[in-house]
Coordinates of C-alpha atoms and ligand atoms in Angstrom, one line a residue:
M1 CA -29.4 10.5 91.5
S2 CA -28.0 13.8 92.6
A3 CA -27.6 16.6 90.0
L4 CA -23.8 16.4 90.5
D5 CA -23.7 13.0 89.3
G6 CA -24.4 14.3 85.6
A7 CA -25.5 12.4 82.9
P8 CA -28.2 9.7 82.8
A9 CA -26.9 6.2 84.1
S10 CA -27.9 4.8 80.8
E11 CA -24.9 6.1 78.9
H12 CA -21.6 6.5 79.5
R13 CA -19.9 10.0 80.6
S14 CA -16.4 10.6 81.6
P15 CA -16.4 11.2 85.6
V16 CA -15.6 14.5 86.4
R17 CA -11.8 15.3 87.2
I18 CA -11.8 19.0 86.1
V19 CA -13.6 21.7 87.4
H20 CA -13.5 24.5 85.3
L21 CA -14.7 28.5 85.5
G22 CA -15.8 30.4 82.4
L23 CA -18.2 28.6 80.3
G24 CA -17.6 30.5 77.2
S25 CA -17.3 29.4 73.7
F26 CA -13.3 29.4 74.0
H27 CA -13.2 26.9 76.6
R28 CA -15.4 24.8 74.7
A29 CA -13.2 25.1 71.7
H30 CA -10.1 24.7 73.3
Q31 CA -9.8 23.0 76.6
A32 CA -12.7 20.6 76.0
W33 CA -11.6 19.8 72.6
Y34 CA -7.8 19.0 74.1
T35 CA -9.7 16.7 77.0
Q36 CA -12.0 14.8 74.5
H37 CA -9.0 14.2 72.1
A38 CA -6.7 12.9 74.9
G39 CA -9.2 10.4 74.9
D40 CA -8.4 8.9 78.5
G41 CA -11.6 9.7 80.0
W42 CA -11.6 12.8 82.1
G43 CA -14.8 14.6 82.6
I44 CA -15.3 18.4 83.0
A45 CA -17.7 20.3 84.9
S46 CA -18.1 23.7 83.8
F47 CA -19.3 26.6 85.7
T48 CA -20.5 30.0 84.0
G49 CA -19.1 33.2 84.8
R50 CA -21.8 35.8 85.1
S51 CA -24.9 34.6 84.1
P52 CA -26.5 31.1 84.5
E53 CA -27.7 30.8 80.8
A54 CA -25.0 29.3 79.1
A55 CA -25.2 26.4 82.2
T56 CA -29.0 25.9 81.5
R57 CA -29.1 25.7 77.8
L58 CA -26.1 23.3 77.6
S59 CA -27.7 21.1 80.3
T60 CA -30.8 20.8 78.6
Q61 CA -28.2 18.8 75.6
D62 CA -26.7 17.1 78.0
C63 CA -23.8 19.4 77.7
R64 CA -22.9 17.8 74.0
Y65 CA -22.7 20.3 71.6
T66 CA -21.4 20.6 68.2
L67 CA -18.0 22.1 67.4
L68 CA -18.0 23.8 63.6
T69 CA -14.1 23.8 62.5
R70 CA -14.0 26.2 59.5
G71 CA -10.9 26.2 57.4
A72 CA -10.4 27.9 54.3
Q73 CA -11.2 24.4 52.6
G74 CA -14.4 23.7 54.1
D75 CA -16.3 23.3 57.2
R76 CA -15.8 20.1 59.5
V77 CA -18.3 19.1 62.7
E78 CA -17.7 17.0 65.4
T79 CA -20.0 16.5 68.6
I80 CA -18.1 17.5 72.1
D81 CA -19.1 15.4 75.0
S82 CA -15.9 15.9 77.7
I83 CA -18.0 18.8 79.4
V84 CA -20.3 16.3 81.4
Q85 CA -22.2 18.9 83.7
A86 CA -22.5 22.6 83.4
H87 CA -23.4 24.8 86.6
D88 CA -24.3 28.6 87.4
G89 CA -20.9 30.3 88.7
A90 CA -23.1 31.6 91.7
D91 CA -23.5 28.0 92.7
L92 CA -21.0 27.8 95.6
G93 CA -22.7 24.7 96.9
A94 CA -22.0 22.7 93.8
L95 CA -18.4 24.0 93.3
R96 CA -17.5 22.8 97.0
T97 CA -18.7 19.4 96.3
L98 CA -16.8 19.0 93.2
V99 CA -13.5 20.8 94.4
S100 CA -13.5 18.8 97.5
R101 CA -13.5 15.2 95.8
P102 CA -10.5 13.5 95.9
S103 CA -10.8 12.5 92.0
T104 CA -11.0 16.1 91.2
A105 CA -7.2 16.7 90.2
V106 CA -7.3 19.9 87.9
M107 CA -9.3 23.6 88.0
T108 CA -9.0 25.4 84.8
L109 CA -9.9 28.8 84.0
T110 CA -11.1 31.2 81.1
I111 CA -12.2 34.2 83.5
T112 CA -10.8 36.7 80.8
E113 CA -8.1 39.4 81.3
A114 CA -10.5 41.4 83.3
G115 CA -11.1 38.6 85.8
Y116 CA -7.8 38.7 87.7
F117 CA -7.7 41.7 89.3
V118 CA -3.9 42.0 89.7
S119 CA -1.4 44.7 88.7
R120 CA 2.0 44.1 87.9
S121 CA 5.4 45.3 88.9
G122 CA 8.3 43.2 87.4
D123 CA 7.8 39.6 88.3
D124 CA 5.5 40.4 91.4
F125 CA 1.9 40.5 90.9
S126 CA -0.4 42.3 93.3
L127 CA -4.5 42.0 93.9
K128 CA -6.1 45.5 93.3
A129 CA -7.7 45.1 96.4
Q130 CA -9.3 48.6 96.2
E131 CA -11.7 47.6 93.2
P132 CA -15.0 47.7 94.5
S133 CA -15.5 44.0 93.4
V134 CA -12.7 42.9 94.8
A135 CA -12.9 44.9 98.2
A136 CA -16.5 43.4 98.5
D137 CA -15.3 39.9 98.3
L138 CA -12.3 40.3 100.9
E139 CA -15.3 41.7 103.1
V140 CA -17.3 38.5 102.7
L141 CA -14.2 36.3 103.4
R142 CA -13.0 38.2 106.1
A143 CA -16.5 37.7 107.7
A144 CA -17.2 34.1 107.0
N145 CA -16.2 30.8 109.1
A146 CA -12.8 29.3 108.4
Q147 CA -14.0 26.7 106.3
L148 CA -15.9 29.5 104.3
S149 CA -18.4 27.3 104.4
D150 CA -21.4 29.9 105.3
V151 CA -20.6 32.1 102.1
A152 CA -24.0 32.2 100.6
D153 CA -24.4 31.3 96.8
G154 CA -24.4 34.7 94.6
V155 CA -22.6 36.8 97.3
L156 CA -19.2 36.8 95.3
N157 CA -18.2 38.8 92.7
T158 CA -15.0 37.6 91.4
A159 CA -13.8 34.5 90.3
P160 CA -10.5 34.1 92.1
A161 CA -12.8 34.6 95.2
R162 CA -15.1 31.4 93.9
I163 CA -11.8 29.4 93.9
V164 CA -10.8 30.4 97.5
V165 CA -14.1 29.0 98.8
G166 CA -13.8 25.9 96.8
L167 CA -9.9 25.4 98.0
A168 CA -11.3 26.0 101.4
A169 CA -13.4 23.0 101.1
R170 CA -11.0 21.0 99.7
R171 CA -8.8 21.8 102.7
A172 CA -11.5 20.6 105.0
A173 CA -12.4 17.6 103.0
G174 CA -8.6 16.6 103.3
A175 CA -8.6 16.0 99.3
G176 CA -5.1 16.6 98.9
P177 CA -3.3 18.8 96.3
L178 CA -4.2 19.9 92.8
A179 CA -3.2 21.9 90.0
L180 CA -4.8 25.1 88.7
V181 CA -4.7 26.0 85.0
S182 CA -5.2 29.8 84.0
C183 CA -6.2 30.1 80.3
D184 CA -6.3 33.5 79.8
N185 CA -4.1 35.8 77.7
L186 CA -2.0 37.5 80.1
P187 CA 1.6 37.1 80.4
R188 CA 2.6 34.7 83.6
N189 CA -1.1 33.8 84.2
G190 CA -0.4 31.1 86.5
R191 CA 1.7 33.4 89.0
A192 CA -1.2 36.0 88.4
L193 CA -3.9 34.1 89.9
R194 CA -1.6 32.5 92.6
A195 CA -1.3 36.0 93.7
A196 CA -5.1 36.8 93.3
V197 CA -5.9 33.4 95.0
L198 CA -3.6 33.8 97.9
A199 CA -4.4 37.7 98.7
L200 CA -8.0 36.7 98.8
A201 CA -7.4 33.5 101.1
E202 CA -5.2 35.7 103.6
A203 CA -8.6 37.4 104.5
S204 CA -9.9 34.5 105.7
G205 CA -6.7 33.5 107.6
P206 CA -3.0 32.8 107.4
E207 CA -4.0 28.7 107.6
L208 CA -5.9 28.6 104.2
A209 CA -3.2 30.8 102.7
A210 CA -0.6 28.6 103.8
W211 CA -2.6 25.3 102.9
I212 CA -2.8 26.7 99.3
Q213 CA 0.8 27.7 99.1
R214 CA 1.8 24.2 99.7
N215 CA -1.3 22.1 98.1
A216 CA -2.0 24.2 94.7
S217 CA 0.2 23.9 92.0
F218 CA -0.5 27.1 89.8
V219 CA 0.4 26.1 86.3
D220 CA 1.1 28.8 83.4
A221 CA -0.1 28.3 79.7
S222 CA -0.4 30.2 76.7
I223 CA -3.4 29.1 74.9
D224 CA -4.2 29.6 71.3
R225 CA -7.5 29.2 68.8
I226 CA -9.4 31.9 67.6
T227 CA -13.0 31.6 68.5
P228 CA -15.5 34.3 67.4
R229 CA -18.9 34.6 68.8
T230 CA -21.0 32.3 66.6
V231 CA -23.5 33.8 64.7
E232 CA -27.0 32.3 63.3
A233 CA -25.1 31.5 59.9
D234 CA -22.7 29.3 61.5
R235 CA -25.7 27.4 63.3
E236 CA -26.9 27.1 60.3
A237 CA -23.8 25.7 58.5
A238 CA -23.4 23.2 61.3
A239 CA -27.0 22.2 60.9
L240 CA -26.7 21.5 57.3
L241 CA -23.8 18.9 58.3
T242 CA -25.0 17.4 61.1
G243 CA -28.8 17.2 60.4
H244 CA -29.9 18.9 63.5
A245 CA -30.3 22.3 65.1
D246 CA -27.9 22.7 68.2
P247 CA -28.2 26.4 69.6
C248 CA -25.1 25.7 71.4
T249 CA -23.1 25.2 68.1
V250 CA -19.5 26.8 69.0
V251 CA -17.2 27.9 65.7
T252 CA -13.7 27.8 65.5
E253 CA -10.5 27.5 63.2
P254 CA -8.4 24.5 62.6
F255 CA -5.4 26.1 64.0
S256 CA -5.2 25.3 67.8
S257 CA -2.2 25.4 70.5
W258 CA -1.7 25.0 74.2
V259 CA 1.6 25.1 75.9
L260 CA 1.9 24.9 79.7
S261 CA 4.3 24.8 82.3
G262 CA 4.0 23.9 85.9
D263 CA 3.4 20.8 88.0
F264 CA 0.1 18.5 88.1
P265 CA 0.2 16.7 91.8
A266 CA -3.1 14.9 91.4
G267 CA -2.5 14.1 87.6
R268 CA -3.8 15.2 84.3
P269 CA -5.3 14.2 80.9
A270 CA -2.9 13.5 78.6
W271 CA -3.2 16.5 76.5
E272 CA -0.1 16.0 74.9
R273 CA -1.9 13.4 72.8
A274 CA -4.4 16.2 71.3
G275 CA -1.2 18.2 70.4
A276 CA -0.3 20.2 74.0
L277 CA 3.2 21.2 74.6
F278 CA 4.7 20.8 78.3
V279 CA 7.9 23.3 78.8
E280 CA 10.2 24.0 81.2
D281 CA 10.1 28.0 80.2
L282 CA 6.9 29.2 78.9
E283 CA 8.0 32.9 78.3
P284 CA 9.3 32.8 75.0
F285 CA 6.3 30.7 73.9
E286 CA 3.8 33.2 75.5
N287 CA 5.7 36.2 74.6
R288 CA 5.6 34.8 70.9
K289 CA 2.1 34.2 70.9
L290 CA 1.0 37.5 72.9
W291 CA 2.9 39.9 71.1
L292 CA 2.8 38.5 67.5
L293 CA -0.8 37.3 67.4
N294 CA -2.8 39.4 70.2
G295 CA -0.7 42.5 69.6
A296 CA -1.6 42.1 65.9
H297 CA -5.1 41.4 66.8
S298 CA -5.5 45.1 68.8
L299 CA -3.9 46.9 66.0
L300 CA -5.9 45.3 63.6
A301 CA -9.0 45.9 65.7
Y302 CA -8.6 49.7 66.4
A303 CA -6.8 50.9 63.2
G304 CA -9.5 48.6 61.3
L305 CA -12.2 50.0 62.9
L306 CA -11.0 53.6 62.3
R307 CA -10.6 52.6 58.7
G308 CA -14.1 51.2 58.4
H309 CA -13.4 47.4 58.4
E310 CA -15.7 45.2 60.6
T311 CA -13.4 41.7 60.7
V312 CA -10.1 40.7 60.8
A313 CA -10.0 39.4 57.3
Q314 CA -11.0 42.8 55.8
A315 CA -8.3 44.1 58.0
I316 CA -5.5 42.2 57.1
A317 CA -6.3 42.6 53.4
D318 CA -6.1 46.3 54.0
P319 CA -2.5 47.1 52.4
V320 CA -2.0 50.1 54.7
L321 CA -2.8 47.7 57.7
R322 CA -0.7 44.8 56.5
E323 CA 2.4 46.9 56.1
R324 CA 1.7 48.4 59.8
T325 CA 1.6 44.4 60.9
E326 CA 4.5 43.5 59.4
A327 CA 6.8 46.6 60.8
L328 CA 4.9 45.4 64.1
W329 CA 6.0 41.6 64.1
D330 CA 9.5 43.0 63.0
A331 CA 9.7 45.0 66.0
D332 CA 8.7 42.0 68.0
E333 CA 11.2 39.8 66.7
A334 CA 14.1 42.0 67.9
H335 CA 12.6 41.0 71.5
L336 CA 12.3 37.2 71.0
P337 CA 15.0 34.6 70.9
A338 CA 16.2 33.7 67.2
E339 CA 16.3 29.7 67.9
G340 CA 13.4 27.4 68.6
L341 CA 10.2 29.4 67.8
D342 CA 10.3 29.4 63.9
L343 CA 9.2 33.2 63.8
P344 CA 9.1 33.1 60.0
G345 CA 6.9 29.9 59.7
Y346 CA 4.9 31.3 62.9
R347 CA 4.0 34.9 60.9
A348 CA 3.0 33.0 57.6
A349 CA 0.5 31.1 59.5
L350 CA -0.7 34.0 61.4
V351 CA -1.2 35.8 58.0
E352 CA -3.0 32.6 56.7
R353 CA -5.3 32.5 60.2
F354 CA -5.9 35.9 59.8
T355 CA -7.2 35.9 56.1
N356 CA -9.4 32.9 56.4
A357 CA -12.6 35.1 55.7
C358 CA -15.0 31.6 56.9
I359 CA -14.0 32.8 60.1
E360 CA -15.7 35.9 60.6
H361 CA -14.1 37.6 63.7
R362 CA -15.6 40.9 64.6
L363 CA -13.0 43.6 65.4
E364 CA -15.3 44.8 67.6
Q365 CA -15.1 41.6 69.9
I366 CA -11.3 42.1 70.0
A367 CA -11.3 45.7 70.8
A368 CA -13.1 45.2 74.3
D369 CA -10.9 45.5 77.2
G370 CA -8.2 47.5 75.5
S371 CA -6.5 49.2 78.7
L372 CA -6.2 45.6 80.0
K373 CA -5.3 43.7 76.7
L374 CA -2.6 46.5 75.5
G375 CA -0.4 45.9 78.9
A376 CA 0.2 42.4 78.1
R377 CA 0.4 42.8 74.1
V378 CA 2.7 45.7 73.4
A379 CA 3.9 47.2 76.4
P380 CA 6.5 45.0 77.6
Q381 CA 8.4 45.2 74.5
L382 CA 8.0 49.3 74.3
R383 CA 9.6 49.5 77.7
R384 CA 12.8 47.6 76.7
E385 CA 12.8 49.9 73.6
R386 CA 12.1 52.9 76.0
A387 CA 15.2 51.8 78.4
E388 CA 17.4 52.1 75.4
G389 CA 15.8 55.6 74.5
R390 CA 14.4 54.7 71.2
L391 CA 10.9 55.6 70.2
P392 CA 9.6 52.6 67.9
E393 CA 6.8 53.7 65.9
A394 CA 6.3 50.2 65.0
L395 CA 5.3 49.2 68.7
M396 CA 3.6 53.0 69.3
F397 CA 1.3 52.2 66.6
P398 CA -1.2 49.9 68.0
L399 CA -1.3 52.4 71.0
A400 CA -1.4 55.5 69.0
A401 CA -4.8 53.7 67.1
W402 CA -6.4 52.5 70.5
I403 CA -6.1 56.5 72.1
A404 CA -7.5 58.0 68.5
W405 CA -10.2 55.2 68.4
L406 CA -11.1 56.0 72.1
S407 CA -11.1 59.8 71.3
E408 CA -13.3 59.0 68.5
R409 CA -16.0 57.1 70.5
L410 CA -15.7 59.1 73.9
T411 CA -15.1 62.3 73.0
G412 CA -17.4 65.5 71.9
P413 CA -21.0 66.0 71.7
E414 CA -21.9 63.2 69.2
A415 CA -19.6 60.6 70.8
P416 CA -21.4 57.1 70.5
G417 CA -19.6 56.3 73.9
D418 CA -19.6 52.5 73.1
V419 CA -16.5 51.4 74.5
N420 CA -16.3 48.0 76.4
D421 CA -13.7 48.2 79.0
P422 CA -14.0 47.8 82.6
A423 CA -11.7 51.3 83.2
L424 CA -14.3 53.2 80.8
E425 CA -15.1 56.2 83.2
R426 CA -11.2 56.7 83.7
L427 CA -10.7 56.3 80.3
R428 CA -13.7 58.9 79.3
E429 CA -12.2 61.4 81.9
A430 CA -8.6 60.6 80.5
L431 CA -9.8 61.5 77.0
N432 CA -11.2 64.4 78.0
F433 CA -8.2 66.1 79.3
E434 CA -6.6 68.8 77.4
G435 CA -3.6 68.1 75.0
S436 CA -1.1 65.4 75.7
A437 CA -2.4 64.9 79.2
S438 CA -5.5 63.1 77.4
T439 CA -2.5 60.6 75.9
A440 CA -0.8 60.6 79.2
A441 CA -3.5 59.8 81.1
A442 CA -4.8 56.8 78.7
L443 CA -1.7 55.5 78.5
R444 CA -1.0 55.3 82.4
L445 CA -4.1 52.9 82.5
V446 CA -2.6 50.7 80.3
D447 CA 0.9 50.9 81.9
P448 CA 2.0 53.5 84.7
V449 CA 5.9 53.5 83.4
L450 CA 4.9 54.4 79.9
G451 CA 2.2 56.8 81.0
A452 CA 5.0 58.8 82.8
D453 CA 7.4 58.8 80.2
Q454 CA 7.2 62.4 78.9
E455 CA 9.0 61.8 75.7
L456 CA 7.3 58.6 74.7
V457 CA 3.6 61.0 75.5
R458 CA 4.4 63.7 73.5
A459 CA 5.7 61.5 70.7
L460 CA 2.5 59.3 70.6
H461 CA 0.3 62.5 71.1
L462 CA 1.4 63.2 67.6
F463 CA 1.1 60.0 66.4
R464 CA -2.5 59.4 67.4
D465 CA -3.3 62.1 64.9
E466 CA -1.7 60.2 62.3
A467 CA -3.3 57.2 63.4
R468 CA -6.7 58.7 63.3
N469 CA -5.9 60.4 59.8
T470 CA -5.1 57.0 58.2
A471 CA -8.6 56.6 58.5
P472 CA -10.1 57.1 54.9
S473 CA -13.6 59.1 54.6
A474 CA -15.7 56.2 53.0
P475 CA -15.6 52.5 54.4
A476 CA -12.4 50.5 53.0
H477 CA -13.9 47.2 52.7
V478 CA -11.5 45.2 50.6
Ligands
CS2_501 C1 -8.4 38.2 70.5 C2 -8.3 36.7 71.4 O1 -10.2 39.1 71.7 C3 -9.2 39.0 71.4 O2 -8.6 40.2 72.1 O3 -7.2 38.8 70.3 O4 -9.3 36.3 71.8 C4 -7.7 35.6 70.3 O5 -8.4 35.6 69.4 C5 -7.2 34.6 71.0 O6 -6.3 34.8 71.8 C6 -6.7 33.5 69.6 O7 -6.1 32.2 70.6

């Protein structure tokens, strides 16, 4: 039996029908959970992102792991075994083999906002071909043979390029169409993925790109389940309930949601049995999630860290930040359909989810990659407001707090410099400009149109000091 055949023959494991890229905690708490609860025997082969470590660890325990669900009322544990294989993301051989099997019907992805390398203008996305990691992948694909079968393990940097290699093998094998489901917090994530994959495939030749256009269905999806990084205390809590230690334990909240829009030409699990929703028009759902949940998360992260908080539960319990959050939600609501989304219920549920102190969701974790996240979470509504000539403080506040937080970490001789963002060097340069030029340069990295809006930049620059001054001198743990 080859390693790709999965579990020992003595025990039944589901056959691989899904290939996943991004073997992180969120994948294990979300898509793997839905696939298991669909109950129709679909197995997942999961590939890591940058390092092979998670795959090695999970493989040593047959890819089974404990999911610890922490509600305000208490903990629940269950064993998830829908992931049946775990691989190093650099292992293109395994990827080719699995993607080129006709039985593989779906590819899912959790590669983070930073993994797509696209910029957006209206409904059009284009690949950031100048980014060094993308440019290097384009070069590799250009130089390879038509099937991309000579691209060696470990040479590709980006997930979309790895997908292109997998799809080239599927085409060569005549294995037919499949669906690709993006599970990252980007608006129109399926389209973003399509743009990145097609542009990279073009480098290998027009035939491959044309085949992908005809055979790959790029599904848009809005995904939701708060999944903080697991800490030792979570592993201990899980071990007390299960009676055995599991280093691969994942901790999550009781709430979960998955809304999808698109075709599955080779079939899919009955995810709706586990609560997934299939809709024609995803936009209202994805805007509700990105603007209300993720927008508030970013607000709480930057303003909360400035005010000395460490977790979402601490930040939302701070009356100043609760008021800012409610004001943000009021402003968001003006741009969401009044019918069909149960916005009052959604907001009430968010407060409950954020207040769940059993989930230790670190603000530092959310604060990462702000230059990418804010563009999806607050820029679209703010652009609409600017088109009407308004300067809504409620929507400007998360941006002001972000810039104030960046300036605290990146400027001055004592600056700690601990900012996690792919645009870190450009942010550092931006924040060191004089006066409002610094605000303009930082804002341009989030959204070029907003960054060129002089009136907004002036107002935001003044407001940024106010955001900083809301920080009390001593930590305000509540
Ligand atoms: C968070 C999200 O880290 C972040 O930026 O806002 O990961 C959030 O927890 C999830 O989208 C919840 O579904």
